[in-house]
Coordinates of C-alpha atoms in Angstrom, one line a residue:
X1 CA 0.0 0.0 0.0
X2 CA 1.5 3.3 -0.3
X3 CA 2.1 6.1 2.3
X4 CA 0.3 9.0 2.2
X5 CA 0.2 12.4 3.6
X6 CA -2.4 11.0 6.3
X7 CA 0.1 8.3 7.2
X8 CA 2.5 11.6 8.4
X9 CA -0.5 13.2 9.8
X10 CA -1.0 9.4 12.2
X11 CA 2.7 9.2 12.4
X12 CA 3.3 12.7 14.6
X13 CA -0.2 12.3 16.9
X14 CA 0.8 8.8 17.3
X15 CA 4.6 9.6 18.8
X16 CA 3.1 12.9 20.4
X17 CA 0.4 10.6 22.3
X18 CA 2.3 7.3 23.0
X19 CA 5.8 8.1 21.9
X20 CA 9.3 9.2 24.6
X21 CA 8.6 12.2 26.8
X22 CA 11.7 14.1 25.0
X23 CA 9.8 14.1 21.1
X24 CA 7.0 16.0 22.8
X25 CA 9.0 18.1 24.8
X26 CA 11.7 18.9 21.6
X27 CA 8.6 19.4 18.9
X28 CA 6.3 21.1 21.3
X29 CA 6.3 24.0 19.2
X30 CA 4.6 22.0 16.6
X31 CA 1.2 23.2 17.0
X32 CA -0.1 21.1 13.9
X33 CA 0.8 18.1 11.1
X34 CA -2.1 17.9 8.6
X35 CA -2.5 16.1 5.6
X36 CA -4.1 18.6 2.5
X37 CA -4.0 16.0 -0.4
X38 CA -2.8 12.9 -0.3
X39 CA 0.5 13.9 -0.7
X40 CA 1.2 17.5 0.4
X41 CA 1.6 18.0 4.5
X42 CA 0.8 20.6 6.2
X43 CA 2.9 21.8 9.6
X44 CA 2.2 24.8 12.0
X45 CA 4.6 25.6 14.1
X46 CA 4.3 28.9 16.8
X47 CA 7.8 29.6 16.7
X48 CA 9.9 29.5 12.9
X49 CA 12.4 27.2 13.1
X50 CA 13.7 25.6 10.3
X51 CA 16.2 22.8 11.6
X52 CA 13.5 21.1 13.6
X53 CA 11.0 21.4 10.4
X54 CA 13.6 19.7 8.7
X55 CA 14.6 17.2 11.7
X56 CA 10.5 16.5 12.2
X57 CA 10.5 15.8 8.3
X58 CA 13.5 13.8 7.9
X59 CA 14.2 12.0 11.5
X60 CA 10.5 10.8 11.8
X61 CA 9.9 7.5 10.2
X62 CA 6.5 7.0 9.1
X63 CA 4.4 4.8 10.3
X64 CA 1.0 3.4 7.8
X65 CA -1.8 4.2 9.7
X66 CA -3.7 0.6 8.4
X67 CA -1.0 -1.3 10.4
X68 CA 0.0 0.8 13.3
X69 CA -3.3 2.5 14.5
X70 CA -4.8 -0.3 16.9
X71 CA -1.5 -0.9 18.2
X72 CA 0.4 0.2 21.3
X73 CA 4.0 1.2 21.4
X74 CA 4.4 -0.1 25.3
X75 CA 3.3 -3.5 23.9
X76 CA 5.5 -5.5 22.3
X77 CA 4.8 -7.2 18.9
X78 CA 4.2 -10.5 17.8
X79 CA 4.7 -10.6 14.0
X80 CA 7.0 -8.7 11.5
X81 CA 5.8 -4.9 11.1
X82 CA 5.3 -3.2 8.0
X83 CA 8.0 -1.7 6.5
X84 CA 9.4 -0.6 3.4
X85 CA 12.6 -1.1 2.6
X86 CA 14.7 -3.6 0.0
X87 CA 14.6 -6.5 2.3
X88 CA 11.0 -8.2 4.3
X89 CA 11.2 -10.2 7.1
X90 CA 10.3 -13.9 6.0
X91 CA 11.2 -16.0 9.4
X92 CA 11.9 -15.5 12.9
X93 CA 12.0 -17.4 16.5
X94 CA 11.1 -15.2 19.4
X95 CA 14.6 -14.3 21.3
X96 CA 16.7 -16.6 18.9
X97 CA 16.8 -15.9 15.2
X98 CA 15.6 -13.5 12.4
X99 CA 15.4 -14.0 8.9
X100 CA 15.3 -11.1 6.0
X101 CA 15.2 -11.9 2.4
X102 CA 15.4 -9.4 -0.9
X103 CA 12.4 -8.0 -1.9
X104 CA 13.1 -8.0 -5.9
X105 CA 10.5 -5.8 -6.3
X106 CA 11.8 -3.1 -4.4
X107 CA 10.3 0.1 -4.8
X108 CA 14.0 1.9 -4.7
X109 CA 16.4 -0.7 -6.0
X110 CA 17.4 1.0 -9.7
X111 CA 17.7 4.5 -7.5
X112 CA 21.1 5.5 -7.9
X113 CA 21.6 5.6 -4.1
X114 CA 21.0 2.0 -4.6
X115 CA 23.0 1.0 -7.3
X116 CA 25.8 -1.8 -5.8
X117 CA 24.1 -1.8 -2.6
X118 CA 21.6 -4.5 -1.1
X119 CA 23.7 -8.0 -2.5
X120 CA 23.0 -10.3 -0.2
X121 CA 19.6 -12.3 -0.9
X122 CA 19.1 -13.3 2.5
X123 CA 20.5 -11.9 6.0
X124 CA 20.0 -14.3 9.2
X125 CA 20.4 -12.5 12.8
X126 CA 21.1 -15.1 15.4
X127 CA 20.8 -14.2 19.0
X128 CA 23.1 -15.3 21.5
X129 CA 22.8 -14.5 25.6
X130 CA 26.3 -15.2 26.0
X131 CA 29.4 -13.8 24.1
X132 CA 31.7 -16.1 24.9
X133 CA 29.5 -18.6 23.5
X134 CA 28.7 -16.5 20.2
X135 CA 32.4 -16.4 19.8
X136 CA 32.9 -19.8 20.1
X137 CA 29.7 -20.2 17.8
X138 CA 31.4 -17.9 14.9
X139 CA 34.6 -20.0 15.0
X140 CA 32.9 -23.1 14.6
X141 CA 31.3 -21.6 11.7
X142 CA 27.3 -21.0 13.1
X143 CA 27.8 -17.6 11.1
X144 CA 29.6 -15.2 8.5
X145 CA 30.5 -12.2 10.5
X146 CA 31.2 -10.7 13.2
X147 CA 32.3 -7.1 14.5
X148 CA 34.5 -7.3 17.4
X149 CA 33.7 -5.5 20.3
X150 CA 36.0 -6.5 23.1
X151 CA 40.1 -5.8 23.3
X152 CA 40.5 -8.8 25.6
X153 CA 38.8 -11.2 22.9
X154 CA 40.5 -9.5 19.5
X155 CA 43.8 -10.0 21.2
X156 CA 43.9 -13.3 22.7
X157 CA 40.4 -15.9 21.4
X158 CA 41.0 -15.5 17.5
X159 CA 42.6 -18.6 17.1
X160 CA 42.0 -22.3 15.9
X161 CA 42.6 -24.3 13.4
X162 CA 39.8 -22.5 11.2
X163 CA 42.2 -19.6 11.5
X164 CA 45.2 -21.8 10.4
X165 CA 43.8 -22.9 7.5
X166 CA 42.6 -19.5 6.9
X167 CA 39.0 -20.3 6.2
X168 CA 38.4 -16.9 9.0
X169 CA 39.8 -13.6 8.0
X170 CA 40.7 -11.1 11.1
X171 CA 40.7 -7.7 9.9
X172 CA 41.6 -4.3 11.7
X173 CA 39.9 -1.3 9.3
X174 CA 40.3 2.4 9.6
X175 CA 37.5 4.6 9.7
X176 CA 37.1 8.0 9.9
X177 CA 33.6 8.1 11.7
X178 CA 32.9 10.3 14.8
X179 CA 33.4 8.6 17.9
X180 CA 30.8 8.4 21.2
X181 CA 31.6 9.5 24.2
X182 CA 32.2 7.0 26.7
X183 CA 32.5 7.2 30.4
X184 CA 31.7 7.2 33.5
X185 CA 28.8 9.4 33.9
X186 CA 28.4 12.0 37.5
X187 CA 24.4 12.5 38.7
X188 CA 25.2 15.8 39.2
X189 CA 21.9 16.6 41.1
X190 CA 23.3 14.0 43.9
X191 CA 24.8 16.7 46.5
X192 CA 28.0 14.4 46.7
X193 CA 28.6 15.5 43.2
X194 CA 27.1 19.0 42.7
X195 CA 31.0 20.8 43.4
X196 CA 32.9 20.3 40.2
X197 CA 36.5 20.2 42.5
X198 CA 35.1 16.6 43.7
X199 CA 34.0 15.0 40.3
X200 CA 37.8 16.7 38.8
X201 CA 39.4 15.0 41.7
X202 CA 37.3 12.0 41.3
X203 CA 38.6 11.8 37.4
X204 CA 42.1 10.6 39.2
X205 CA 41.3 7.7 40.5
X206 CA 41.1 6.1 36.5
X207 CA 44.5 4.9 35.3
X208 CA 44.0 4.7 32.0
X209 CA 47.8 4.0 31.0
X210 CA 47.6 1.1 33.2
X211 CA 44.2 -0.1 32.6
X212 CA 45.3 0.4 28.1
X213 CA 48.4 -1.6 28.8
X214 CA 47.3 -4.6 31.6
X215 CA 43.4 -5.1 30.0
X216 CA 43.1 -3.6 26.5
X217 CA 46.0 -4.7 24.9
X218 CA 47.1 -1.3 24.0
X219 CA 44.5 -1.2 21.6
X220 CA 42.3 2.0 23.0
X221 CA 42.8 5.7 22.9
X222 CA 41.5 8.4 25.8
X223 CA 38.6 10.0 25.2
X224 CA 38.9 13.8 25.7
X225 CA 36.4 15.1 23.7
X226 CA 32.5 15.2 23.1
X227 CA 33.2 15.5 19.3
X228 CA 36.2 13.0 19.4
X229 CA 37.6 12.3 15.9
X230 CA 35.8 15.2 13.8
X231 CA 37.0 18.5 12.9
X232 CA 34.5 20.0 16.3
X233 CA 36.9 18.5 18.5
X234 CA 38.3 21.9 21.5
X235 CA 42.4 21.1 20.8
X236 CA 44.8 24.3 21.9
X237 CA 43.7 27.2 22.9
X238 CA 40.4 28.8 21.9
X239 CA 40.5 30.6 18.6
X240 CA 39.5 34.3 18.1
X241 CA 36.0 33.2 16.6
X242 CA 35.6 31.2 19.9
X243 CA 36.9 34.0 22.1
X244 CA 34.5 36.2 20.9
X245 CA 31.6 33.6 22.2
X246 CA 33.5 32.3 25.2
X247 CA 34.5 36.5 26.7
X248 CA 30.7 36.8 27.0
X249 CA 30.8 34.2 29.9
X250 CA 33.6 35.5 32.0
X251 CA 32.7 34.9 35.6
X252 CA 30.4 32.1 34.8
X253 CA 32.3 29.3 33.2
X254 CA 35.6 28.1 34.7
X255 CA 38.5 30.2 34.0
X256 CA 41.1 27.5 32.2
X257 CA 38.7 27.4 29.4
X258 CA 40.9 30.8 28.5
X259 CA 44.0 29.4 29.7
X260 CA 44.5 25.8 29.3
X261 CA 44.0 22.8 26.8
X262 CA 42.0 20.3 28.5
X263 CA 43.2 16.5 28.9
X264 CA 42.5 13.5 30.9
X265 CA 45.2 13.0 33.8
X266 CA 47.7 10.8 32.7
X267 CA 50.0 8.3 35.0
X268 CA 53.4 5.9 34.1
X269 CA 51.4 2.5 33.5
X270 CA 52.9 1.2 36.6
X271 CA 49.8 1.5 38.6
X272 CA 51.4 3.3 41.3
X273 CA 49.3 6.9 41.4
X274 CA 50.7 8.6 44.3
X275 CA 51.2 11.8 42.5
X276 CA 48.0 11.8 41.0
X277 CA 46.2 11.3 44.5
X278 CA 48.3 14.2 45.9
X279 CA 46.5 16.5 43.3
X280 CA 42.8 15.0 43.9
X281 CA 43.6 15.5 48.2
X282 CA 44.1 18.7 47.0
X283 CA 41.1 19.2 45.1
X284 CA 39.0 17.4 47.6
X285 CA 40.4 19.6 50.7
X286 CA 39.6 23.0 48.8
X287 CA 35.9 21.4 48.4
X288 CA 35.8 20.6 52.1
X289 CA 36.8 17.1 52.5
X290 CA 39.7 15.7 54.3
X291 CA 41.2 12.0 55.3
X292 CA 40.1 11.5 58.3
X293 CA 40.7 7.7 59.7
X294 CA 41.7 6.6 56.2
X295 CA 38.3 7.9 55.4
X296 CA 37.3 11.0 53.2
X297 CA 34.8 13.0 55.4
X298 CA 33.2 16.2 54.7
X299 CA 34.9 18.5 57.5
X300 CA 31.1 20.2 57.8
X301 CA 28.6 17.3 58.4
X302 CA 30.9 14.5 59.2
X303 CA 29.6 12.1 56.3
X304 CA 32.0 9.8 54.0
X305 CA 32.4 10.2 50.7
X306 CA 30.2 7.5 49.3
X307 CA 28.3 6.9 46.2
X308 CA 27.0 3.6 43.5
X309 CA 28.2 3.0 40.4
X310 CA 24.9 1.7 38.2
X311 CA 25.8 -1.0 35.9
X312 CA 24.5 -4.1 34.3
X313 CA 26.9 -5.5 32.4
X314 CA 30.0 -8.2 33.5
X315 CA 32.4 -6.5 31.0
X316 CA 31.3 -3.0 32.8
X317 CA 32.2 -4.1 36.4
X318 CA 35.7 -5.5 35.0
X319 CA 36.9 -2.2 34.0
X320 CA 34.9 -0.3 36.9
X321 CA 36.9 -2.6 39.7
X322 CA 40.4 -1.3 38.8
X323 CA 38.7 2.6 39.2
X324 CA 36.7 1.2 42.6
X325 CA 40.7 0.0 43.4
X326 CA 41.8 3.3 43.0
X327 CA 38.9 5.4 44.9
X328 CA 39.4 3.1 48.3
X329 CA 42.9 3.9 48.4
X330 CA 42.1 7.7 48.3
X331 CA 39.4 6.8 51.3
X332 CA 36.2 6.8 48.9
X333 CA 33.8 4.1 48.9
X334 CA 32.6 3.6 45.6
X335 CA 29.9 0.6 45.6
X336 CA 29.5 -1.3 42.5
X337 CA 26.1 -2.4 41.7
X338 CA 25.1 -4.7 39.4
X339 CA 21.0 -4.9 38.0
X340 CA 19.2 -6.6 35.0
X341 CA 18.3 -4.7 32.4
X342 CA 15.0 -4.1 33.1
X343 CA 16.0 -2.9 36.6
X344 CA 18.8 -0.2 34.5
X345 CA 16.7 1.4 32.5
X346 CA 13.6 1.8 34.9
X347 CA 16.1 3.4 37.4
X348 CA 18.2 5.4 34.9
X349 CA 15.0 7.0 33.4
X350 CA 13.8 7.6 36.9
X351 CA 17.5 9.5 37.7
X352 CA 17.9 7.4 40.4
X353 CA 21.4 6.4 40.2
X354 CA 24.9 8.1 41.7
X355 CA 26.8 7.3 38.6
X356 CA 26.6 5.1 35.3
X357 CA 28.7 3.5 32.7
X358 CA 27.3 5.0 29.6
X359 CA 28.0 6.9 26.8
X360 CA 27.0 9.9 24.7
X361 CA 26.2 9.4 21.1
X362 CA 28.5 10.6 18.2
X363 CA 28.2 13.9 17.0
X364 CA 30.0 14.7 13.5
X365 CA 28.6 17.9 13.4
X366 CA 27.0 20.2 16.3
X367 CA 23.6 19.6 15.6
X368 CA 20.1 20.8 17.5
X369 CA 20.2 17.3 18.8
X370 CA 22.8 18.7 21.7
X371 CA 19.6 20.3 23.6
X372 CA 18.4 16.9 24.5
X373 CA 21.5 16.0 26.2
X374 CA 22.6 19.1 27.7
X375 CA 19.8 22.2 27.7
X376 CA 18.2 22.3 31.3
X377 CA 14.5 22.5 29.9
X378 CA 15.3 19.1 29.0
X379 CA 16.2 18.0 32.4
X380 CA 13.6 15.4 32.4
X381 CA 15.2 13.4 29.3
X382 CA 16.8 10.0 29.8
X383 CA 19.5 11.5 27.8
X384 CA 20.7 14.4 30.3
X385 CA 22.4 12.0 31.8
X386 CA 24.7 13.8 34.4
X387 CA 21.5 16.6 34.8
X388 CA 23.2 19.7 34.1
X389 CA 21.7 23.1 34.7
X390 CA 23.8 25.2 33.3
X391 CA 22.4 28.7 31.6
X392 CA 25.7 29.2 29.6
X393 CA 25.1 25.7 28.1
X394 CA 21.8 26.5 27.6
X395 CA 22.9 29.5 26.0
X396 CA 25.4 27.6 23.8
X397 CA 23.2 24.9 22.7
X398 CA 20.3 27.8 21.7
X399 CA 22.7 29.2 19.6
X400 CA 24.3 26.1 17.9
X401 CA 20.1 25.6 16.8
X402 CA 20.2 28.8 15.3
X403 CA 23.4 28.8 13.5
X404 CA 22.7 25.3 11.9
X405 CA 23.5 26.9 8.3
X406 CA 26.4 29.0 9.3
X407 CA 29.7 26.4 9.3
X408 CA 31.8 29.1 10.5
X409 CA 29.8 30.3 13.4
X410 CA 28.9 26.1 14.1
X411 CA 33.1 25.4 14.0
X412 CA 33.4 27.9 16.5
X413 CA 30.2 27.2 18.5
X414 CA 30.9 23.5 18.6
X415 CA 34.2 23.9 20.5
X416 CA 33.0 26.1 22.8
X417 CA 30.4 23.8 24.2
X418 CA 33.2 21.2 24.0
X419 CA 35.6 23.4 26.1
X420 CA 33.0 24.2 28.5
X421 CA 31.5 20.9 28.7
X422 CA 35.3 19.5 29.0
X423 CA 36.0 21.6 32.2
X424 CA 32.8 21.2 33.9
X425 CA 33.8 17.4 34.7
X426 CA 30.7 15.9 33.9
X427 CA 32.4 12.1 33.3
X428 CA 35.1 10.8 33.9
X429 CA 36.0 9.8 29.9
X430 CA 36.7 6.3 29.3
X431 CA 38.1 5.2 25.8
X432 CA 38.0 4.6 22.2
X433 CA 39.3 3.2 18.9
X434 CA 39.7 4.6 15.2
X435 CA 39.4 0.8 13.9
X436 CA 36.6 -1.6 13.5
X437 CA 37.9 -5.3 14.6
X438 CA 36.4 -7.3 11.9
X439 CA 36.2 -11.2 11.7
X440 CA 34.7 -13.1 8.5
X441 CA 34.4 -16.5 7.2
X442 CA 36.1 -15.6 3.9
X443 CA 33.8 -15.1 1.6
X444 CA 33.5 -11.8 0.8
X445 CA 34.7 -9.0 -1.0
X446 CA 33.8 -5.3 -0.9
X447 CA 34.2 -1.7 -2.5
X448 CA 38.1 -0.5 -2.3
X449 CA 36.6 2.8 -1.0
X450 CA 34.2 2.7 2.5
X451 CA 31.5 5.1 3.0
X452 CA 32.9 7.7 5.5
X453 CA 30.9 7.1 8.5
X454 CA 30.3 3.4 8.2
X455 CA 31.5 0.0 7.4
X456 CA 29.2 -0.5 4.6
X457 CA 28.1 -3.8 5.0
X458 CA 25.0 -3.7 2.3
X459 CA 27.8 -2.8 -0.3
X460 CA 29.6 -6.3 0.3
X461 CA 29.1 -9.2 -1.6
X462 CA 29.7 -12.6 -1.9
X463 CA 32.7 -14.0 -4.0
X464 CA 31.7 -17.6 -5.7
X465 CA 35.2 -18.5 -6.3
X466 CA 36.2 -17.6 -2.4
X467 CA 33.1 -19.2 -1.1
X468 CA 34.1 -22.9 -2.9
X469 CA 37.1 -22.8 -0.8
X470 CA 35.3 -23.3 2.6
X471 CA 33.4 -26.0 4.1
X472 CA 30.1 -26.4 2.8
X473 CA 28.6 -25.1 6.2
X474 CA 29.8 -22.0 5.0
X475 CA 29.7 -21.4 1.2

């Protein structure tokens, strides 16, 4: 069937009425989406603003009112939805496998954005609830491909005698894509972490250099920025263009933005961090906490520097115990909690958590986006993770919406937040790498150039010649 203007018109009162609290709250000055034809729509907005016009026409997938109108979005479905793109859904087993297979009358297959793409005639997805086991699974040849995610596996469980015959390819490709921010994320409504001097002090306690060397293999990069690896990234001193923002905050944003670059803390690799502790017992003294009894008190009410790490994932508490380590030395308990899923997200949409393990998403451009995670009117988003309320953010991420078609300004704009953001100590920044770790049965081949942001899967194919060479599990 095809969509229609009233499809877009059932699509927005549909996400407005049963969709996440933060598409009301960032389209609430949509006052109307009306279909006048069957293909023209009509939208009313109180306030001009072309970048969420665009985001509302472009982000928005549309949903056919025939299919989706007596459904629920907090219920979960029981058959493949509509859709309609190359491939259908022609099998699945609840929690275990799905099966897509080429539509070859696909609406958009001869559009040039389509030429070379889409070879595969049928894609399986099988589920696993253990990785060690889906490892295991992929060398025994269950499956075709798989995207490493973990430095401890890529370095030391890609071996076996399918690798010696070399029926598995390991690959390690460059990309150039924008890269999240991960780390360990502050609550900064908790009172323990409303002075940034203790969550600086706090960022200390991670030994990277050790943690790269002893867990990771080397293989991981710090994370410094909120636009690591694209051209938005705050390195230096601020330019002129970004003085000219950043003088109009004197007083209310912390002075080193003028004066220094901003990096991690950095330590030899031995694991010793005596001189990194002396500077956090610093920081923590001129916020009002002191060792007292192998303790860190606050010198005014007497109460220990405590607070929870949220998790829910094994790998998580590996690389949060080393930090935890760390933290007790310098007199601070720092619990780790472990939850199920369920339990994580319920209590991390609720704000009910001291700290997390999460991440930011990748940004390669400041977009209007940023208001979701950092602009205090939307406090109330899951995605304001560390809840700041911060008028010169606010004030930063008004103006990055309304110079979305000025690069210049957005060059300048974009490292401004970043420098801001970077000195507030929000996280304490975790890692990243510039490759994707890439293991196949081999069988394919692929375009000598990559899409930018992307590995490009759906522009692979299969190589007949390659594929006779395997075992017939796998051809």
């Amino acid at each position: 069937m095809p969509i229609t203007a009233k499809d877009v018109e059932f699509t927005y009162a549909k996400f407005i009425k049963e969709g996440v609290p933060q598409f009301r709250a960032y389209y609430k000055d949509v006052k109307s989406v009306k279909a006048i034809s069957d293909l023209t729509v009509r939208i009313e907005m109180s306030v001009p603003n072309k970048e969420k016009l665009f985001s509302l026409a472009q982000s928005t997938r549309v949903l056919p009112e025939h299919y989706w109108k007596d459904k629920n979005f907090s219920e979960p479905l029981n058959e493949p939805p509509v859709g309609s793109g190359a491939y259908k859904i022609v099998d699945y087993k609840m929690g275990q496998s799905l099966t897509y297979q080429l539509d070859e009358n696909y609406w958009a297959k001869d559009l040039p954005v389509n030429v070379g793409r889409n070879n595969f005639k049928t894609i399986q997805y099988d589920y696993y609830r253990d990785d060690t086991v889906m490892l295991e699974a992929f060398k025994a040849g269950e499956f075709d491909f798989r995207e490493e995610s973990s430095a401890k596996f890529w370095a030391s469980s890609y071996n076996g005698v399918n690798f010696d015959k070399g029926y598995i390819k390991k690959e390690e490709i460059e990309h150039h894509k924008p890269m999240a921010t991960q780390a360990f994320v502050f609550n900064t409504e908790r009172p323990v972490f409303s002075d940034p001097k203790v969550r600086e002090a706090l960022n200390y306690a991670m030994d990277f250099e050790w943690m790269n060397k002893n867990m990771f293999y080397n293989q991981y990069t710090r994370t410094r920025s909120y636009f690591q690896n694209t051209d938005y990234e705050a390195k230096g001193l601020p330019s002129e263009a970004e003085l000219e923002i950043l003088n109009k905050y004197k007083g209310q944003i912390p002075e080193r933005v003028f004066t220094e670059e901003y990096n991690p803390p950095v330590t030899d690799g031995s694991g010793r961090i005596r001189p990194q502790m002396r500077k956090a017992f610093a920081l923590l003294k001129e916020a009002g906490w002191q060792l007292k009894n192998k303790v860190m008190t606050n010198v005014e009410t007497g109460e220990p520097l405590s607070f929870e790490l949220l998790i829910y994932s094994p790998t998580s508490e590996r690389f949060a115990i080393p930090v935890q380590k760390n933290m007790r030395a310098m007199g601070i308990d720092m619990r780790i909690r472990t939850v199920d899923t369920t339990q994580y997200l319920k209590r991390w949409r609720d704000r009910d958590f001291d700290m997390v393990s999460s991440r930011y998403t990748a940004h390669p451009y400041p977009s209007s986006d940023l208001k979701i995670v950092w602009n205090s009117h939307f406090i109330d988003s899951t995605y304001n993770q560390a809840g700041v309320k911060d008028p010169v953010i606010d004030d930063l991420t008004d103006l990055i919406e309304q110079n979305q078609q000025n690069p210049e300004s957005l060059l300048a704009l974009g490292r401004s937040l970043d420098r801001v953001l970077q000195w507030n100590f929000y996280i304490i920044p975790q890692w990243y790498i510039k490759k994707y770790r890439v293991a196949t049965w081999d069988k394919f081949e692929r375009p000598d150039v990559l899409p930018t942001y992307d590995l490009g899967v759906d522009t692979w194919w299969i190589s007949e010649e390659k594929a006779e060479k395997l075992p017939a599990k796998r051809r």
